[in-house]
Amino acid sequence: MTKKLFIKTWGCQMNVYDSARMADVLAPLGYRPVEEPDGADMVILNTCHIREKAAEKVFSELGRLRQMKDRKAEAEDGRMILAVAGCVAQAEGEEIVARAPFVDMVFGPQTYHTLPEMVAKASRAAGSVLNTDFPAESKFDFLPEEADGQGVSAFLAVQEGCDKFCTFCVVPYTRGAEFSRPAAQIIAEARRMVAAGTREINLLGQNVNAWHGEGPAGGTWGLGRLVRALAEIDGLERIRYTTSHPRDMDDELIRAHAEVPQLMPYLHLPVQSGSDRILAAMNRKHSADDYRRLVDRLRAAKPDLALSGDFIVGFPGETDADFAATLKLVSDVGYAQAYSFKYSPRPGTPAAVDGAQLSEEVKEDRLSALQQLLNAQQVAFNHGFIGRSVPVLFDRAGRRDGQLLGRSPWMQSVHAEANPRLLGRIVEVRVDAALANSLAGTVATVDGAVTAGGHAPSPSFQLAQTLEASA
Ligand code: 5AD
Ligand code: SF4
């Protein structure tokens, strides 16, 4: 009998990936994903602990789910197994079990390959099954093969965890130590994905460029080498990776940007702050100028590289001068797109107990000033594409009828009227308009035939010029 499985996912792409894998693990037990929690046989909340009130959101969601669980029981429609997974479960598992004893399973990001055992235990016994160990084995050795049809553009986890211990971040505590999957395992998974229709693979890791996996013939490979090996897979048209740390950007990977055409010209390279004092307090172990020099080397290798980043404003002790240094770095570098956050003290991290916490008001003001600058850069970057033709990999239906949505090499969302048979193909699209977060275009046609093909040459725009235009 099929059973209904509802998974709600918060947070990063790794959580999205984990949720998909949980569904794969549960499929042999008869669970099939559904869109609504009401009436489901199992509900999993896959949680995120990186910022703000994460636990409170989980508890309020659990309140609602408890009613659904009770309703299902009263209707004698079987039992709803309720689970909390992910980083909040890892960090606050015992509190969840104590405060919400109606939760059946609580497990962290490293143990969900044991879901069948946990389900069996939860079905037998009353009370919660708590499983937040960091097991010696890697879950990747136990997960079933991913379900077919991951989509045109799909994630492939290659690395997990983090040993860097930035003083603001919970990841090293919730995800555990850095772990790299062996190259052969990754290449085999990529081949299966491509055979099932995937055209773009986004290599995923909390510190993806720190990946140093066992090579197929022994020895250790770095990410640049892995990218080259993946580029040999026939039918894999695009490769991306996320998220990177500046200190792990080695020569081999930079060279891959210059030499591997399938490696897309977009890089998410968080710097967090432009102040050396704050970078040191964050334990980033590099200076703002180190980052500038790295960006120069990357752009020398790949002149049209679009950069993205993460920024934290209002880190403890951040002065006006420190914040001005962040704005200066953003102006110097020029981002195509970026994420920015107010510092949020995370329990158990060193910065949370720093005496120099800033007021909410200061954080708000700085965030809005930074976002204004980043938005202006994004708008300028996107406007630089109007009138140009860009190769778009259509990966889904657009919001309006007759539209497809895809991505440019520089990660911009592009929508255009297009025949559905262009789904999964790279098509030249002329950009007609730049909206806040996307581009609108027209599929280029030649003699009435749609042009579709491999990699068109990059547009000859100069990022620096585009950015100057906005200043
Ligand atoms: N407060 C605010 N932002 C944070 N991030 C990580 N931890 C915190 C925190 N405590 C941001 C960083 C990181 C991104 C994933 O989330 O910018 O790169
Ligand atoms: Fe967190 Fe820093 Fe590790 Fe990134 S590098 S996951 S910010 S500790």
Short mmCIF file of C-alpha atoms and ligand atoms in Angstrom, two decimals:
data_model
loop_
_atom_site.label_atom_id
_atom_site.label_comp_id
_atom_site.label_asym_id
_atom_site.label_seq_id
_atom_site.Cartn_x
_atom_site.Cartn_y
_atom_site.Cartn_z
CA MET A 1 0.00 0.00 0.00
CA THR A 2 1.35 3.42 -0.80
CA LYS A 3 1.75 5.84 2.06
CA LYS A 4 1.74 9.60 1.84
CA LEU A 5 4.97 11.41 2.68
CA PHE A 6 5.12 15.17 3.17
CA ILE A 7 8.52 16.85 3.62
CA LYS A 8 8.85 20.53 4.40
CA THR A 9 12.31 21.92 3.78
CA TRP A 10 13.92 25.06 5.16
CA GLY A 11 17.33 26.50 4.49
CA CYS A 12 20.16 25.73 2.15
CA GLN A 13 20.42 23.62 -0.98
CA MET A 14 22.02 20.85 1.03
CA ASN A 15 18.75 20.54 2.91
CA VAL A 16 16.84 20.41 -0.38
CA TYR A 17 19.20 17.65 -1.47
CA ASP A 18 18.80 15.78 1.83
CA SER A 19 15.01 15.94 1.56
CA ALA A 20 15.14 14.35 -1.89
CA ARG A 21 17.42 11.61 -0.55
CA MET A 22 15.09 10.98 2.42
CA ALA A 23 12.27 10.42 -0.08
CA ASP A 24 14.55 7.96 -1.93
CA VAL A 25 15.29 6.08 1.31
CA LEU A 26 11.59 5.88 2.16
CA ALA A 27 10.39 4.88 -1.33
CA PRO A 28 11.04 1.13 -0.80
CA LEU A 29 8.82 1.32 2.31
CA GLY A 30 5.96 2.51 0.11
CA TYR A 31 6.12 6.23 0.85
CA ARG A 32 5.31 8.58 -2.03
CA PRO A 33 5.68 12.38 -1.80
CA VAL A 34 2.51 14.49 -1.52
CA GLU A 35 2.02 18.27 -1.61
CA GLU A 36 0.00 18.70 1.60
CA PRO A 37 0.65 17.57 5.18
CA ASP A 38 -3.03 17.02 6.00
CA GLY A 39 -3.77 13.30 5.99
CA ALA A 40 -0.15 12.32 5.35
CA ASP A 41 1.23 9.10 6.86
CA MET A 42 4.56 10.73 7.53
CA VAL A 43 5.54 14.38 7.86
CA ILE A 44 9.20 15.37 8.04
CA LEU A 45 10.28 18.91 8.89
CA ASN A 46 13.78 19.30 7.49
CA THR A 47 15.02 22.28 9.45
CA CYS A 48 17.70 24.97 9.25
CA HIS A 49 19.54 26.50 12.19
CA ILE A 50 21.69 29.08 10.45
CA ARG A 51 19.82 32.24 11.45
CA GLU A 52 17.05 33.66 13.66
CA LYS A 53 14.35 31.91 15.59
CA ALA A 54 14.77 28.65 13.77
CA ALA A 55 13.65 26.53 16.70
CA GLU A 56 10.60 28.71 17.38
CA LYS A 57 9.42 28.30 13.79
CA VAL A 58 9.73 24.55 14.15
CA PHE A 59 7.74 24.48 17.39
CA SER A 60 4.94 26.58 15.94
CA GLU A 61 4.79 24.32 12.88
CA LEU A 62 4.70 21.31 15.20
CA GLY A 63 1.69 22.79 16.99
CA ARG A 64 -0.27 22.82 13.73
CA LEU A 65 0.88 19.34 12.77
CA ARG A 66 -0.09 17.91 16.14
CA GLN A 67 -3.72 18.81 15.38
CA MET A 68 -3.51 17.08 11.99
CA LYS A 69 -1.96 14.05 13.66
CA ASP A 70 -4.78 13.93 16.23
CA ARG A 71 -7.44 14.38 13.53
CA LYS A 72 -6.00 11.49 11.55
CA ALA A 73 -5.99 9.26 14.64
CA GLU A 74 -9.56 10.24 15.54
CA ALA A 75 -10.73 9.48 12.00
CA GLU A 76 -9.10 6.07 12.41
CA ASP A 77 -7.19 6.79 9.25
CA GLY A 78 -3.94 5.30 10.57
CA ARG A 79 -1.11 7.09 12.27
CA MET A 80 0.84 10.16 11.17
CA ILE A 81 4.52 9.66 11.91
CA LEU A 82 5.91 13.07 12.71
CA ALA A 83 9.64 13.75 12.33
CA VAL A 84 12.00 16.66 12.82
CA ALA A 85 15.19 16.40 10.78
CA GLY A 86 18.07 18.67 9.79
CA CYS A 87 20.17 21.14 11.74
CA VAL A 88 17.65 22.21 14.41
CA ALA A 89 17.11 18.53 15.19
CA GLN A 90 20.87 18.07 15.44
CA ALA A 91 21.41 21.11 17.66
CA GLU A 92 18.29 20.92 19.81
CA GLY A 93 17.14 17.31 19.56
CA GLU A 94 16.74 16.76 23.28
CA GLU A 95 14.73 19.92 23.72
CA ILE A 96 12.41 18.89 20.89
CA VAL A 97 11.82 15.49 22.47
CA ALA A 98 11.14 17.13 25.85
CA ARG A 99 8.88 19.94 24.60
CA ALA A 100 7.07 18.01 21.87
CA PRO A 101 6.81 14.37 22.98
CA PHE A 102 4.23 13.73 20.24
CA VAL A 103 7.10 13.93 17.72
CA ASP A 104 7.99 10.37 16.71
CA MET A 105 11.48 10.77 15.24
CA VAL A 106 14.21 13.38 15.67
CA PHE A 107 17.32 12.92 13.55
CA GLY A 108 20.22 14.99 12.26
CA PRO A 109 21.69 15.37 8.77
CA GLN A 110 24.10 12.44 9.11
CA THR A 111 21.74 9.61 10.08
CA TYR A 112 18.80 9.70 7.68
CA HIS A 113 20.12 6.67 5.79
CA THR A 114 18.88 4.71 8.83
CA LEU A 115 15.30 5.94 8.36
CA PRO A 116 13.91 2.41 7.77
CA GLU A 117 15.18 1.30 11.21
CA MET A 118 13.93 4.51 12.81
CA VAL A 119 10.49 4.06 11.23
CA ALA A 120 10.31 0.47 12.46
CA LYS A 121 11.26 1.57 15.99
CA ALA A 122 8.84 4.50 15.97
CA SER A 123 6.02 2.23 14.78
CA ARG A 124 6.67 -0.25 17.61
CA ALA A 125 7.19 2.02 20.55
CA ALA A 126 5.59 5.06 22.08
CA GLY A 127 7.87 8.06 22.64
CA SER A 128 10.35 9.69 20.32
CA VAL A 129 13.25 8.05 18.53
CA LEU A 130 16.21 10.42 18.88
CA ASN A 131 19.11 9.89 16.50
CA THR A 132 21.57 12.76 16.43
CA ASP A 133 24.87 10.88 16.53
CA PHE A 134 27.64 11.49 14.08
CA PRO A 135 28.07 7.90 12.88
CA ALA A 136 31.50 6.61 11.89
CA GLU A 137 30.16 5.45 8.53
CA SER A 138 29.24 7.86 5.75
CA LYS A 139 25.57 7.96 4.86
CA PHE A 140 26.60 8.22 1.20
CA ASP A 141 27.75 4.60 1.34
CA PHE A 142 24.26 3.52 2.42
CA LEU A 143 21.88 5.74 0.49
CA PRO A 144 20.01 4.06 -2.36
CA GLU A 145 20.63 5.25 -5.89
CA GLU A 146 18.80 8.51 -6.46
CA ALA A 147 15.39 8.22 -8.09
CA ASP A 148 15.42 8.66 -11.85
CA GLY A 149 14.67 12.05 -13.28
CA GLN A 150 16.38 14.52 -10.97
CA GLY A 151 15.49 17.21 -13.50
CA VAL A 152 17.33 19.08 -16.22
CA SER A 153 19.34 20.96 -13.64
CA ALA A 154 20.17 19.02 -10.49
CA PHE A 155 22.31 19.02 -7.38
CA LEU A 156 24.92 16.42 -6.56
CA ALA A 157 26.36 16.50 -3.03
CA VAL A 158 30.12 15.95 -3.14
CA GLN A 159 31.21 17.33 0.18
CA GLU A 160 29.62 17.99 3.49
CA GLY A 161 30.44 19.52 6.82
CA CYS A 162 33.00 22.12 7.70
CA ASP A 163 36.22 22.37 9.70
CA LYS A 164 36.60 26.12 9.41
CA PHE A 165 34.73 27.24 12.52
CA CYS A 166 33.87 30.78 11.53
CA THR A 167 32.91 32.25 14.89
CA PHE A 168 29.33 33.11 13.81
CA CYS A 169 28.40 29.79 12.22
CA VAL A 170 26.62 26.67 13.50
CA VAL A 171 27.46 24.49 10.50
CA PRO A 172 30.57 22.80 11.97
CA TYR A 173 28.44 21.78 14.97
CA THR A 174 25.28 20.70 13.14
CA ARG A 175 26.76 19.12 10.02
CA GLY A 176 29.96 17.87 11.58
CA ALA A 177 33.49 17.53 10.23
CA GLU A 178 34.40 17.98 6.60
CA PHE A 179 33.80 14.90 4.50
CA SER A 180 34.54 14.40 0.78
CA ARG A 181 32.90 11.63 -1.23
CA PRO A 182 35.28 9.58 -3.41
CA ALA A 183 35.55 10.74 -7.04
CA ALA A 184 34.42 7.41 -8.51
CA GLN A 185 31.18 7.51 -6.51
CA ILE A 186 30.48 11.07 -7.68
CA ILE A 187 31.28 10.34 -11.33
CA ALA A 188 29.04 7.25 -11.31
CA GLU A 189 26.19 9.27 -9.82
CA ALA A 190 26.70 12.04 -12.38
CA ARG A 191 26.61 9.51 -15.23
CA ARG A 192 23.33 8.09 -13.98
CA MET A 193 21.86 11.57 -13.68
CA VAL A 194 22.89 12.50 -17.22
CA ALA A 195 21.54 9.22 -18.59
CA ALA A 196 18.21 10.13 -16.93
CA GLY A 197 18.13 13.56 -18.60
CA THR A 198 20.10 15.93 -16.38
CA ARG A 199 22.05 18.50 -18.42
CA GLU A 200 23.41 20.69 -15.66
CA ILE A 201 24.95 19.49 -12.41
CA ASN A 202 25.52 21.77 -9.48
CA LEU A 203 28.12 20.21 -7.19
CA LEU A 204 27.05 20.82 -3.66
CA GLY A 205 28.95 21.20 -0.41
CA GLN A 206 29.07 23.47 2.63
CA ASN A 207 32.66 24.05 1.66
CA VAL A 208 32.58 22.55 -1.78
CA ASN A 209 35.95 23.80 -2.98
CA ALA A 210 37.58 22.18 0.04
CA TRP A 211 36.55 18.88 -1.55
CA HIS A 212 39.55 16.56 -1.65
CA GLY A 213 38.24 13.15 -2.54
CA GLU A 214 39.94 9.87 -3.20
CA GLY A 215 40.78 9.60 -6.92
CA PRO A 216 39.49 6.63 -8.95
CA ALA A 217 43.01 5.18 -9.09
CA GLY A 218 44.07 6.18 -5.60
CA GLY A 219 45.63 9.45 -4.53
CA THR A 220 43.65 12.56 -3.72
CA TRP A 221 41.91 14.82 -6.19
CA GLY A 222 40.91 18.44 -5.81
CA LEU A 223 37.71 19.99 -7.15
CA GLY A 224 39.38 21.31 -10.33
CA ARG A 225 40.36 17.78 -11.28
CA LEU A 226 36.87 16.48 -10.51
CA VAL A 227 35.33 19.18 -12.71
CA ARG A 228 37.58 18.11 -15.59
CA ALA A 229 36.58 14.47 -15.16
CA LEU A 230 32.89 15.34 -15.07
CA ALA A 231 33.26 17.49 -18.18
CA GLU A 232 34.09 14.30 -20.08
CA ILE A 233 30.62 12.89 -19.52
CA ASP A 234 28.79 13.05 -22.83
CA GLY A 235 25.60 15.05 -22.54
CA LEU A 236 26.60 16.93 -19.40
CA GLU A 237 26.52 20.47 -20.74
CA ARG A 238 26.94 22.58 -17.66
CA ILE A 239 28.79 22.24 -14.36
CA ARG A 240 28.52 24.55 -11.36
CA TYR A 241 29.57 24.29 -7.73
CA THR A 242 28.46 25.91 -4.52
CA THR A 243 29.38 27.14 -1.83
CA SER A 244 33.04 28.08 -1.79
CA HIS A 245 35.47 29.49 0.74
CA PRO A 246 38.09 31.98 -0.53
CA ARG A 247 40.89 30.06 1.16
CA ASP A 248 40.17 26.88 -0.77
CA MET A 249 40.25 28.45 -4.23
CA ASP A 250 43.36 26.70 -5.56
CA ASP A 251 45.23 27.16 -8.87
CA GLU A 252 43.82 23.98 -10.37
CA LEU A 253 40.25 25.14 -9.82
CA ILE A 254 40.98 28.62 -11.14
CA ARG A 255 42.57 27.03 -14.23
CA ALA A 256 39.45 24.91 -14.69
CA HIS A 257 37.46 28.13 -15.00
CA ALA A 258 39.75 29.19 -17.83
CA GLU A 259 39.91 25.86 -19.63
CA VAL A 260 36.73 23.84 -19.07
CA PRO A 261 33.92 25.24 -21.23
CA GLN A 262 31.24 23.31 -19.34
CA LEU A 263 32.20 25.06 -16.10
CA MET A 264 29.82 28.00 -15.94
CA PRO A 265 31.12 31.56 -15.46
CA TYR A 266 29.42 32.11 -12.12
CA LEU A 267 30.92 31.78 -8.68
CA HIS A 268 29.38 32.13 -5.25
CA LEU A 269 32.34 33.20 -3.15
CA PRO A 270 31.26 34.54 0.26
CA VAL A 271 33.54 37.06 1.95
CA GLN A 272 31.18 38.09 4.81
CA SER A 273 32.92 41.40 5.56
CA GLY A 274 35.36 43.87 4.00
CA SER A 275 37.04 44.77 7.29
CA ASP A 276 40.24 42.97 8.24
CA ARG A 277 39.47 43.42 11.92
CA ILE A 278 36.05 41.79 11.54
CA LEU A 279 37.39 39.09 9.21
CA ALA A 280 39.92 38.20 11.92
CA ALA A 281 37.20 38.18 14.60
CA MET A 282 35.16 35.91 12.33
CA ASN A 283 38.13 33.52 12.06
CA ARG A 284 38.03 33.77 8.27
CA LYS A 285 41.85 33.60 8.11
CA HIS A 286 42.18 35.94 5.12
CA SER A 287 42.19 39.69 4.60
CA ALA A 288 39.98 41.84 2.37
CA ASP A 289 42.95 42.37 0.05
CA ASP A 290 43.56 38.62 -0.16
CA TYR A 291 39.99 38.39 -1.44
CA ARG A 292 40.50 41.25 -3.92
CA ARG A 293 43.63 39.57 -5.27
CA LEU A 294 41.80 36.27 -5.58
CA VAL A 295 39.00 37.93 -7.55
CA ASP A 296 41.64 39.48 -9.83
CA ARG A 297 43.14 36.06 -10.49
CA LEU A 298 39.73 34.55 -11.16
CA ARG A 299 38.84 37.33 -13.58
CA ALA A 300 42.19 37.00 -15.31
CA ALA A 301 41.33 33.33 -15.87
CA LYS A 302 37.69 33.97 -16.79
CA PRO A 303 37.01 37.60 -17.71
CA ASP A 304 33.21 37.30 -17.79
CA LEU A 305 32.98 35.51 -14.42
CA ALA A 306 29.89 36.69 -12.53
CA LEU A 307 30.46 36.85 -8.80
CA SER A 308 28.02 36.28 -6.00
CA GLY A 309 28.65 36.44 -2.27
CA ASP A 310 27.33 36.35 1.28
CA PHE A 311 27.66 39.25 3.71
CA ILE A 312 26.97 39.62 7.40
CA VAL A 313 26.33 43.08 8.82
CA GLY A 314 26.36 43.93 12.51
CA PHE A 315 28.84 41.29 13.61
CA PRO A 316 29.77 41.97 17.28
CA GLY A 317 32.08 44.97 17.54
CA GLU A 318 31.53 46.12 13.92
CA THR A 319 32.12 49.89 13.77
CA ASP A 320 30.98 52.40 11.13
CA ALA A 321 34.50 52.20 9.70
CA ASP A 322 34.33 48.40 9.50
CA PHE A 323 31.00 48.61 7.73
CA ALA A 324 32.36 51.27 5.35
CA ALA A 325 35.14 48.80 4.48
CA THR A 326 32.47 46.24 3.52
CA LEU A 327 30.75 48.76 1.23
CA LYS A 328 34.14 49.61 -0.28
CA LEU A 329 34.90 45.96 -0.97
CA VAL A 330 31.51 45.49 -2.62
CA SER A 331 32.13 48.56 -4.80
CA ASP A 332 35.61 47.34 -5.72
CA VAL A 333 34.57 43.78 -6.58
CA GLY A 334 31.20 44.32 -8.28
CA TYR A 335 28.70 41.52 -7.70
CA ALA A 336 26.20 40.13 -10.16
CA GLN A 337 24.06 39.02 -7.26
CA ALA A 338 24.54 38.52 -3.52
CA TYR A 339 22.96 37.56 -0.21
CA SER A 340 23.22 39.72 2.89
CA PHE A 341 22.16 39.06 6.45
CA LYS A 342 21.97 40.71 9.82
CA TYR A 343 24.25 38.97 12.26
CA SER A 344 22.24 36.54 14.36
CA PRO A 345 23.82 35.12 17.53
CA ARG A 346 23.72 31.35 17.30
CA PRO A 347 23.74 29.36 20.54
CA GLY A 348 27.02 27.56 21.06
CA THR A 349 29.09 29.71 18.69
CA PRO A 350 31.91 31.94 20.01
CA ALA A 351 30.58 35.21 18.57
CA ALA A 352 27.24 34.75 20.33
CA VAL A 353 28.89 35.35 23.71
CA ASP A 354 30.93 38.34 22.52
CA GLY A 355 30.08 41.28 24.76
CA ALA A 356 29.94 43.78 21.89
CA GLN A 357 26.59 42.81 20.33
CA LEU A 358 25.06 45.58 18.21
CA SER A 359 21.51 46.88 18.35
CA GLU A 360 18.85 45.68 15.95
CA GLU A 361 18.53 49.23 14.67
CA VAL A 362 22.19 49.49 13.65
CA LYS A 363 21.95 46.10 11.95
CA GLU A 364 18.80 47.17 10.07
CA ASP A 365 20.38 50.41 8.86
CA ARG A 366 23.53 48.70 7.68
CA LEU A 367 21.64 45.89 6.00
CA SER A 368 19.50 48.30 4.05
CA ALA A 369 22.52 50.39 2.95
CA LEU A 370 24.37 47.27 1.82
CA GLN A 371 21.34 45.85 0.03
CA GLN A 372 20.83 49.10 -1.81
CA LEU A 373 24.36 48.88 -3.18
CA LEU A 374 24.11 45.19 -4.01
CA ASN A 375 20.74 45.69 -5.73
CA ALA A 376 22.14 48.53 -7.83
CA GLN A 377 24.97 46.24 -8.91
CA GLN A 378 22.56 43.44 -9.75
CA VAL A 379 20.33 45.76 -11.79
CA ALA A 380 23.34 47.15 -13.64
CA PHE A 381 24.67 43.66 -14.29
CA ASN A 382 21.34 42.49 -15.71
CA HIS A 383 20.80 45.65 -17.75
CA GLY A 384 24.13 45.04 -19.45
CA PHE A 385 22.52 42.05 -21.17
CA ILE A 386 19.66 43.86 -22.90
CA GLY A 387 19.93 43.37 -26.66
CA ARG A 388 22.42 40.50 -26.31
CA SER A 389 21.88 36.87 -27.11
CA VAL A 390 22.55 34.40 -24.31
CA PRO A 391 22.50 30.58 -24.25
CA VAL A 392 19.69 29.53 -21.91
CA LEU A 393 19.19 26.03 -20.57
CA PHE A 394 15.41 25.76 -20.25
CA ASP A 395 14.69 23.65 -17.19
CA ARG A 396 11.03 24.28 -16.34
CA ALA A 397 7.72 25.72 -17.45
CA GLY A 398 7.41 29.47 -16.91
CA ARG A 399 4.72 31.11 -14.83
CA ARG A 400 2.66 32.06 -17.88
CA ASP A 401 1.26 29.67 -20.42
CA GLY A 402 3.59 29.09 -23.33
CA GLN A 403 6.64 30.30 -21.41
CA LEU A 404 9.73 28.38 -20.44
CA LEU A 405 12.15 29.35 -17.72
CA GLY A 406 15.85 28.66 -17.67
CA ARG A 407 19.22 30.01 -16.65
CA SER A 408 21.92 31.90 -18.45
CA PRO A 409 25.52 30.79 -17.88
CA TRP A 410 25.74 33.67 -15.36
CA MET A 411 22.89 32.17 -13.31
CA GLN A 412 20.30 34.73 -14.32
CA SER A 413 16.75 33.39 -14.63
CA VAL A 414 15.55 33.93 -18.18
CA HIS A 415 12.00 33.46 -19.37
CA ALA A 416 10.75 33.43 -22.93
CA GLU A 417 7.87 32.19 -25.04
CA ALA A 418 9.10 28.82 -26.17
CA ASN A 419 7.94 25.49 -27.48
CA PRO A 420 7.85 22.92 -24.64
CA ARG A 421 10.07 20.63 -26.68
CA LEU A 422 12.91 23.05 -25.92
CA LEU A 423 12.82 21.94 -22.29
CA GLY A 424 16.19 20.44 -21.43
CA ARG A 425 17.96 22.17 -24.30
CA ILE A 426 20.33 25.09 -24.53
CA VAL A 427 18.78 27.75 -26.73
CA GLU A 428 19.96 31.18 -27.82
CA VAL A 429 17.67 33.82 -26.37
CA ARG A 430 17.80 37.51 -27.17
CA VAL A 431 17.35 39.51 -23.99
CA ASP A 432 14.61 42.13 -24.36
CA ALA A 433 14.22 43.35 -20.80
CA ALA A 434 15.89 43.12 -17.43
CA LEU A 435 13.56 42.80 -14.46
CA ALA A 436 14.65 42.93 -10.83
CA ASN A 437 15.47 39.24 -10.54
CA SER A 438 15.25 37.91 -14.05
CA LEU A 439 15.64 38.56 -17.75
CA ALA A 440 12.88 38.41 -20.35
CA GLY A 441 13.81 37.35 -23.85
CA THR A 442 12.83 36.02 -27.23
CA VAL A 443 13.99 32.68 -28.57
CA ALA A 444 16.19 33.38 -31.57
CA THR A 445 15.07 31.73 -34.80
CA VAL A 446 16.94 31.19 -38.03
CA ASP A 447 14.84 30.70 -41.19
CA GLY A 448 11.94 29.79 -38.97
CA ALA A 449 13.96 27.09 -37.22
CA VAL A 450 14.82 27.36 -33.61
CA THR A 451 18.53 27.59 -33.00
CA ALA A 452 19.60 25.35 -30.23
CA GLY A 453 22.98 23.99 -29.55
CA GLY A 454 25.97 23.79 -27.30
CA HIS A 455 27.94 26.65 -25.95
CA ALA A 456 27.67 29.97 -27.64
CA PRO A 457 30.56 32.32 -27.17
CA SER A 458 30.25 34.49 -24.11
CA PRO A 459 28.92 37.95 -24.76
CA SER A 460 31.73 40.42 -24.96
CA PHE A 461 30.42 42.63 -22.23
CA GLN A 462 32.77 44.10 -19.70
CA LEU A 463 31.50 43.72 -16.19
CA ALA A 464 33.54 46.71 -15.05
CA GLN A 465 31.88 48.96 -17.63
CA THR A 466 28.43 47.73 -16.75
CA LEU A 467 29.06 48.49 -13.12
CA GLU A 468 30.49 51.93 -13.81
CA ALA A 469 27.31 52.73 -15.65
CA SER A 470 25.41 52.31 -12.39
CA ALA A 471 27.70 54.42 -10.23
N1 5AD B 1 24.18 35.31 11.35
C1 5AD B 1 23.95 35.84 10.12
N2 5AD B 1 24.31 35.23 8.98
C2 5AD B 1 24.91 34.03 9.07
N3 5AD B 1 25.36 33.20 8.14
C3 5AD B 1 25.88 32.11 8.73
N4 5AD B 1 25.77 32.23 10.06
C4 5AD B 1 25.18 33.42 10.30
C5 5AD B 1 24.80 34.11 11.48
N5 5AD B 1 25.04 33.62 12.68
C6 5AD B 1 25.33 33.51 6.72
C7 5AD B 1 26.73 33.58 6.14
C8 5AD B 1 26.85 32.32 5.36
C9 5AD B 1 25.43 32.10 4.92
C10 5AD B 1 25.08 30.73 4.49
O1 5AD B 1 24.65 32.46 6.03
O2 5AD B 1 26.81 34.71 5.30
O3 5AD B 1 27.75 32.41 4.26
FE1 SF4 B 2 30.08 28.22 8.35
FE2 SF4 B 2 32.46 29.36 7.90
FE3 SF4 B 2 32.14 26.72 7.50
FE4 SF4 B 2 30.98 28.45 5.83
S1 SF4 B 2 33.22 28.20 6.15
S2 SF4 B 2 30.02 26.63 6.75
S3 SF4 B 2 30.46 30.12 7.20
S4 SF4 B 2 32.02 27.79 9.47
#
